[in-house]
Coordinates of C-alpha atoms and ligand atoms in Angstrom, one line a residue:
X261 CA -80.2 -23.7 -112.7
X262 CA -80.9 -26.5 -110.3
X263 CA -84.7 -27.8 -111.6
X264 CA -87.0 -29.1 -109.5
X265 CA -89.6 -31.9 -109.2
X266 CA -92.0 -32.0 -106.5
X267 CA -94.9 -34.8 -104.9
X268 CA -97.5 -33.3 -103.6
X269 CA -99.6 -35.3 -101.5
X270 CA -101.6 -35.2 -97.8
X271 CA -99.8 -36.5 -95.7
X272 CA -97.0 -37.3 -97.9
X273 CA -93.7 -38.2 -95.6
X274 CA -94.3 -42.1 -96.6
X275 CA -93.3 -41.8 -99.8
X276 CA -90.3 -43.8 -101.4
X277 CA -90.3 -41.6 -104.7
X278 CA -87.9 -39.0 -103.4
X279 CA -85.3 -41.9 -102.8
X280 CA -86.1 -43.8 -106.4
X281 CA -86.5 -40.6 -108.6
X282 CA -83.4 -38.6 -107.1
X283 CA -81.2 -42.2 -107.5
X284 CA -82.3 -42.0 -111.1
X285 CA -81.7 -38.0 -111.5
X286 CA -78.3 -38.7 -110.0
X287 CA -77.6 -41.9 -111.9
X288 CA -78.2 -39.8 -115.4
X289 CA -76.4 -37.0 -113.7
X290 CA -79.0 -34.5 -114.6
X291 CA -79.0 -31.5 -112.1
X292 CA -82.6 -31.9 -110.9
X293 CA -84.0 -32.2 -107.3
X294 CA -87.2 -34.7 -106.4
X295 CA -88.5 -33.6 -103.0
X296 CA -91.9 -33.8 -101.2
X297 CA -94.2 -31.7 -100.2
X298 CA -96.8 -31.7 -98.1
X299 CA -99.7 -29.7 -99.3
X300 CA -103.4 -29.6 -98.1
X301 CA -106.4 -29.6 -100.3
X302 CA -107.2 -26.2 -99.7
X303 CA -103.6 -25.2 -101.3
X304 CA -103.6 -27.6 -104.3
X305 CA -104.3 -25.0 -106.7
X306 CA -101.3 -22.0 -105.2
X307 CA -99.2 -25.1 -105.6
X308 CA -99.8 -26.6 -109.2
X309 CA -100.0 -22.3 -110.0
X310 CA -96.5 -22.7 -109.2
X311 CA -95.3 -25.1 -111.6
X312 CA -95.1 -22.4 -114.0
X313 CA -92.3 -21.2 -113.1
X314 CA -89.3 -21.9 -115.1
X315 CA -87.7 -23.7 -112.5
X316 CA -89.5 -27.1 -112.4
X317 CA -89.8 -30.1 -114.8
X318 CA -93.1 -31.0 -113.5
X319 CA -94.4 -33.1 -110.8
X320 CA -96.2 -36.5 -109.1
X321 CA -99.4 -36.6 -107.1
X322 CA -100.5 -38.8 -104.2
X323 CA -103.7 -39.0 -101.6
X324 CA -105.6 -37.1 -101.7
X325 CA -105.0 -35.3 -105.1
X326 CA -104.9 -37.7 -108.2
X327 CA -108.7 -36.5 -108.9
X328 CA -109.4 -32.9 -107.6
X329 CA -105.7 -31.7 -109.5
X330 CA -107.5 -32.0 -113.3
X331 CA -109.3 -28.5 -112.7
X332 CA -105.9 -26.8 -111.9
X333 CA -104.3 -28.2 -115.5
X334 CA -104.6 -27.5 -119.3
X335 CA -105.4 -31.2 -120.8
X336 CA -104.7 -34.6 -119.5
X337 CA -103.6 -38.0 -121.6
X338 CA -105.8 -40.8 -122.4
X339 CA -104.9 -42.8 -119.9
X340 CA -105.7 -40.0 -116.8
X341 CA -109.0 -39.5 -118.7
X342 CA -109.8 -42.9 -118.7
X343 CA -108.8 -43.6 -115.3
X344 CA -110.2 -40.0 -114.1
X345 CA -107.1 -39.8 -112.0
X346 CA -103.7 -38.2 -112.5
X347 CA -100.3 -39.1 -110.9
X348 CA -97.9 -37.0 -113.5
X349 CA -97.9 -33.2 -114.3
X350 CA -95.5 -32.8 -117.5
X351 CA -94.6 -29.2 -119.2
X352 CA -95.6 -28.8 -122.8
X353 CA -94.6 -25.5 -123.6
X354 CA -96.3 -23.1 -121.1
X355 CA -99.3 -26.6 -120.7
X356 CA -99.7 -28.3 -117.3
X357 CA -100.4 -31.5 -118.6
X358 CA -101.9 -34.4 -116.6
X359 CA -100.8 -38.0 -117.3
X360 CA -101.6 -41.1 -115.6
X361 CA -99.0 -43.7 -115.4
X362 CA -100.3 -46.6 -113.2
X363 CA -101.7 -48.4 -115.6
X364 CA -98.4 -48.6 -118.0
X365 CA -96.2 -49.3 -115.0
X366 CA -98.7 -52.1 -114.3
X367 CA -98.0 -53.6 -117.8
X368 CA -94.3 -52.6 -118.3
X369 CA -94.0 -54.5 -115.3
X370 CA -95.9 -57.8 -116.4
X371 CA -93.3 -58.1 -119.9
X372 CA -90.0 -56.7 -118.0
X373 CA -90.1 -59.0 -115.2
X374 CA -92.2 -62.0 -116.3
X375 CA -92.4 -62.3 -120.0
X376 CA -96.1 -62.2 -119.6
X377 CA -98.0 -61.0 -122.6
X378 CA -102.1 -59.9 -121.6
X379 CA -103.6 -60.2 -124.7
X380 CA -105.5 -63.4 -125.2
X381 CA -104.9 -64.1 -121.4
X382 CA -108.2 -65.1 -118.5
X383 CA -107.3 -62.8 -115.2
X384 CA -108.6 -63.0 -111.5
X385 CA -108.9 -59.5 -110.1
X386 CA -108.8 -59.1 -106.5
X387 CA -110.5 -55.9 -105.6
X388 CA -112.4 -53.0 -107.3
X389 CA -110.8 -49.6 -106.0
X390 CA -108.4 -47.8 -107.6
X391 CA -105.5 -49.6 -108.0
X392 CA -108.2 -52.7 -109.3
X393 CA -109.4 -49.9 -111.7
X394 CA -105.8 -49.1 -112.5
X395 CA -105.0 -52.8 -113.7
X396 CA -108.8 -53.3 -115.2
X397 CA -108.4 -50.8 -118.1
X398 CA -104.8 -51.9 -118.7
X399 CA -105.8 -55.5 -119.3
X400 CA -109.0 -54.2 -121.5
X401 CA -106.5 -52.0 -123.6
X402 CA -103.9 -55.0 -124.3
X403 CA -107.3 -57.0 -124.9
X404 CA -107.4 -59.6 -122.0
X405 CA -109.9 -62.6 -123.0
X406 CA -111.4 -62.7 -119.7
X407 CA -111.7 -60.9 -116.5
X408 CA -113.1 -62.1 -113.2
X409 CA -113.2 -59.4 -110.1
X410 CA -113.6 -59.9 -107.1
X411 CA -114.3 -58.3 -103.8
X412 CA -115.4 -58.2 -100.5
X413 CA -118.1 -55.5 -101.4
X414 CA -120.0 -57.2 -104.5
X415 CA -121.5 -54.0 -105.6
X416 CA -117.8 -52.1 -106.5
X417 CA -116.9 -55.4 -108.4
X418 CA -120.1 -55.7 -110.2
X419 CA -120.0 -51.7 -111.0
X420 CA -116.1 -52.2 -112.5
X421 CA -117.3 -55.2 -114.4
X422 CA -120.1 -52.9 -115.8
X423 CA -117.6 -50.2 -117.2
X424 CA -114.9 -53.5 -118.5
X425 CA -118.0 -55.1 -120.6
X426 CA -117.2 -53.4 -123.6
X427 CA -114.2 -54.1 -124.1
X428 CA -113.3 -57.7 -122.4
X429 CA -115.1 -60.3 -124.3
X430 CA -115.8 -62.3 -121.0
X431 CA -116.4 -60.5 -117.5
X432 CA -117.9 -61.4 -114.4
X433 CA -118.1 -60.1 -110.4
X434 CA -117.7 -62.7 -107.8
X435 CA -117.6 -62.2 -103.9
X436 CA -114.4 -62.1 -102.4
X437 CA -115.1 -65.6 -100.6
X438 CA -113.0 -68.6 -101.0
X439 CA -115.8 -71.1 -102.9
X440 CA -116.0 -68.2 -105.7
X441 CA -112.4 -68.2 -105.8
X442 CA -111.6 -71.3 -106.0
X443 CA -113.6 -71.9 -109.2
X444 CA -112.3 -68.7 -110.7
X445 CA -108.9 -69.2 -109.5
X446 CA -108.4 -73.0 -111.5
X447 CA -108.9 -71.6 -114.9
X448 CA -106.7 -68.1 -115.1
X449 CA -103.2 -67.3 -115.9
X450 CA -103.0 -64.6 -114.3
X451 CA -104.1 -63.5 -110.3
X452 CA -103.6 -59.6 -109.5
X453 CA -104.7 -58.7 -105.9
X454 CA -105.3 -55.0 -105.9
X455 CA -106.7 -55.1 -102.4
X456 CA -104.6 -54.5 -99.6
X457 CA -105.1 -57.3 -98.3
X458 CA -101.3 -58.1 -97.0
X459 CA -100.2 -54.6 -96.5
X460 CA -97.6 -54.0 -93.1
X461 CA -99.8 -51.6 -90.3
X462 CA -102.8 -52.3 -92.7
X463 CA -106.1 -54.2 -91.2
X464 CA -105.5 -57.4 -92.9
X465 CA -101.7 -57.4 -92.6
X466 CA -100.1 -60.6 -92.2
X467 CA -103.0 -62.0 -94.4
X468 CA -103.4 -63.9 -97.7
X469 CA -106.0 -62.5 -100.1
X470 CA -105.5 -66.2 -102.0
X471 CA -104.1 -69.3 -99.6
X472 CA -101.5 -71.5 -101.8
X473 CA -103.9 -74.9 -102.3
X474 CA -106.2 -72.2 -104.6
X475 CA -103.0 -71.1 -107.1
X476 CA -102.1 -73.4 -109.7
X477 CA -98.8 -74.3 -110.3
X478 CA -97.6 -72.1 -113.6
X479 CA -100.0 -69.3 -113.0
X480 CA -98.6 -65.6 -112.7
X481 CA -99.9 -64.1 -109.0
X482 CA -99.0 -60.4 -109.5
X483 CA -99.2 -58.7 -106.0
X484 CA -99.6 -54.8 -105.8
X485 CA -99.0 -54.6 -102.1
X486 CA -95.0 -53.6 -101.6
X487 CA -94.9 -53.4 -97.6
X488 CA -93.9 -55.7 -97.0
X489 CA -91.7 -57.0 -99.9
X490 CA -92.3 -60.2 -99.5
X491 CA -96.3 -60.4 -98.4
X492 CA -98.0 -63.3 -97.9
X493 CA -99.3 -63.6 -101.0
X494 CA -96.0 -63.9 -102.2
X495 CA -95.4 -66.8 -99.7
X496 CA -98.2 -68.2 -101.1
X497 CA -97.7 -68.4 -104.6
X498 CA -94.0 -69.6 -104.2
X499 CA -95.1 -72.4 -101.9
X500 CA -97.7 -73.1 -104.9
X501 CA -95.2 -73.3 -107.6
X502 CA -96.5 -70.3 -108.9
X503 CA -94.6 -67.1 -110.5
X504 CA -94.4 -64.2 -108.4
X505 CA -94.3 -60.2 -109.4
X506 CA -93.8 -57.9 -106.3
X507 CA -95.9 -54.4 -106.5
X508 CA -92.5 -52.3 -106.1
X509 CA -92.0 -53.4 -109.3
X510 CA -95.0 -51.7 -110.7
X511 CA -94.3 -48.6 -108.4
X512 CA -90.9 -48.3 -109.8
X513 CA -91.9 -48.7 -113.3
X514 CA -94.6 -46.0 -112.8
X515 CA -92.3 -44.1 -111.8
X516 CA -89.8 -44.9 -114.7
X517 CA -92.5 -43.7 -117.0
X518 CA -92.9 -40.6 -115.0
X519 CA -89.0 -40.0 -115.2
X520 CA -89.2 -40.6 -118.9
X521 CA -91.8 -37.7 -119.3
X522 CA -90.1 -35.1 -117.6
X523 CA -86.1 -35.7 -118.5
X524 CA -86.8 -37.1 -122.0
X525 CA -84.1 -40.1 -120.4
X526 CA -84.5 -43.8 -120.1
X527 CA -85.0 -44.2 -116.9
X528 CA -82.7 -46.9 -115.2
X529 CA -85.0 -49.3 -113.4
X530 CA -82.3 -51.6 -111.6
X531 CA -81.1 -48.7 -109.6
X532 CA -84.6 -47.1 -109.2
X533 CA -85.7 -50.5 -107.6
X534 CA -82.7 -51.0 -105.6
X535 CA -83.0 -47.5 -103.8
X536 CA -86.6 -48.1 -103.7
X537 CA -86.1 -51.4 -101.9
X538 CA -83.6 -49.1 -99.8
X539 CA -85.7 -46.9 -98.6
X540 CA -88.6 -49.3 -97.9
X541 CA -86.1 -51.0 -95.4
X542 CA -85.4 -47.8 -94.1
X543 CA -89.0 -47.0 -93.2
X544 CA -89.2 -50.6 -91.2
Ligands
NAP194 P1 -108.7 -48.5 -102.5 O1 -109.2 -47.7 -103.7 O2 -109.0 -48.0 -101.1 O3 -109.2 -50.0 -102.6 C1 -108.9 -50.9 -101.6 C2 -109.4 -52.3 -102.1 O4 -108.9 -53.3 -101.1 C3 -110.9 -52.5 -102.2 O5 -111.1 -53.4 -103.2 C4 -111.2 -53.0 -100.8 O6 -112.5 -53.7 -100.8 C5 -110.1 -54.0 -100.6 N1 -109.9 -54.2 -99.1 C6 -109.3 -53.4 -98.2 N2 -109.3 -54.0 -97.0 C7 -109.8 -55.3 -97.2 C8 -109.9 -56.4 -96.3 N3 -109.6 -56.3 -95.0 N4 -110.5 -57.5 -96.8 C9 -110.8 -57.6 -98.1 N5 -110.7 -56.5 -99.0 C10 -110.2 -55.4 -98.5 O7 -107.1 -48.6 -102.6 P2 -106.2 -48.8 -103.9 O8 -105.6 -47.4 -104.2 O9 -106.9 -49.5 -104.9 O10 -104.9 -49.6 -103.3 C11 -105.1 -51.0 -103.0 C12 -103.7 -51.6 -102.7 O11 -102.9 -51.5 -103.8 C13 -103.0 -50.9 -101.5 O12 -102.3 -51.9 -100.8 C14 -102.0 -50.0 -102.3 O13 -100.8 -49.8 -101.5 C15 -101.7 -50.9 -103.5 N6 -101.2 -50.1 -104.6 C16 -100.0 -50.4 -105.1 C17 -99.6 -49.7 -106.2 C18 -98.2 -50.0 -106.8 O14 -97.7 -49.2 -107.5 N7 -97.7 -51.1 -106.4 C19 -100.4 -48.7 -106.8 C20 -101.6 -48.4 -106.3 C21 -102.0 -49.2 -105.2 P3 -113.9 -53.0 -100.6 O15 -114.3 -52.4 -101.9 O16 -114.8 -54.1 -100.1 O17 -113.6 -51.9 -99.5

């Protein structure tokens, strides 16, 4: 029996999943199928019912389900709990189990692709929304030092600093304004922007969230925007001296985890990335 693994999200047909996760079914030559499927609110629950059935491994969620699916499942992981969102349904036995796997990917991708350890480390958020949220509680988990967010509302900042006091032993909310950053930005080791600031057809596209005289030389700017692959940030931080991680990486190795759940395989990220990086081409 052919399995199957299905996205369900609203609209859905952006996706590069279906071209990473069937490259790493194919690659580790198990017979599974990753496909899309579009699937309104109103139909969530039919479709997670469906799961049951022998036939599939599990699933991924997109917009708008990652928050409404927790009703339609039998327990979640820490981390979906945490983050109140879920991105993975895995099979335990009969059990629709929710995971999250943002957050990991977000790490994973920090050691794999440049050596950078959290704990101990001063951090400049850009943004507060989910993603921000995403990258907030992984950083608290591997015990950060210090975390600065900002954003262009100060009250979503100053309400994600709120939930990060307890565990970060320094954390502050700036505004998303180039004085504030310029003070926060000359004493971090790390800059994530979590906006999407940057992002192809978005309404700052072709934008900087951080111009290159504010990075210092030796500092890690981690990007989560992927379209395009190279944003301006990542201009930016190479014209700064600074190191660069792209967001497909994290995407991909989000996904890796995902893959890891379900098949039980080691996910091969090279080839996931590569036909990720395809397929983005492919969408222009
Ligand atoms: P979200 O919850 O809607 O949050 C959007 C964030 O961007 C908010 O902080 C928002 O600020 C800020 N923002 C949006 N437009 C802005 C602008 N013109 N100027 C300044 N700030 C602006 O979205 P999200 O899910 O966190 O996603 C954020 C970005 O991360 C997107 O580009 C998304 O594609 C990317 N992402 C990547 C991955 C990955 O795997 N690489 C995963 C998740 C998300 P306000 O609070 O002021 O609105």
């Amino acid at each position: 029996m052919t399995r199957k693994i299905v996205l369900f999200g609203y609209p859905v047909s952006h996706s590069i999943s279906p071209a990473f996760q069937q490259a790493a079914l194919d690659h580790c030559s198990i017979g599974a199928g990753y496909s899309a499927r579009e699937a309104s609110p109103e139909r969530l629950e039919e479709e997670i019912g469906r799961l049951r059935d022998e036939e599939y491994l599990g699933a991924n969620l997109t917009i708008p389900h990652k928050e409404r699916v927790r009703s339609f499942l039998d327990g979640v992981d820490p981390w979906a709990e945490a983050l109140g969102a879920v991105n993975t349904i895995v099979k335990d036995g009969g059990r629709l189990v929710g995971h999250n796997t943002d957050a990991y990917g977000f790490l994973r991708s920090l050691r794999e692709r440049a050596g950078f350890e959290p704990r101990g480390a001063s951090v400049l958020l850009l943004g507060a929304g989910g993603a921000a949220r995403a990258a907030a509680f992984a950083l608290s988990r591997e015990r950060a030092a210090s975390l600065t967010i900002a954003n262009r509302t100060p009250g979503r900042a100053e309400l994600l600093a709120g939930e990060m006091r307890a565990s970060i032993p320094a954390v502050d909310a700036i505004p998303l304004e180039r004085a504030a950053l310029a003070e926060a930005a000359s004493a971090v080791d790390l800059v994530v922007n979590s906006t999407s600031i940057g992002m192809s057809r978005g309404e700052a596209e072709g934008h900087t969230p951080l111009n290159s005289d504010l990075i210092r030389p030796g500092v890690l700017v981690y990007d989560m925007v992927y379209t395009p692959l190279e944003t301006p940030l990542a201009r930016a931080a190479r014209e700064a001296g600074a190191m660069f991680v792209g967001g497909l990486w994290m995407l991909i190795y989000q996904g890796a985890a995902s893959f890891e759940l379900w098949t039980g395989t080691k996910a091969p990220v090279e080839v996931m990335y590569e036909a990720g990086a395809r397929a983005l081409a492919g969408k222009g």
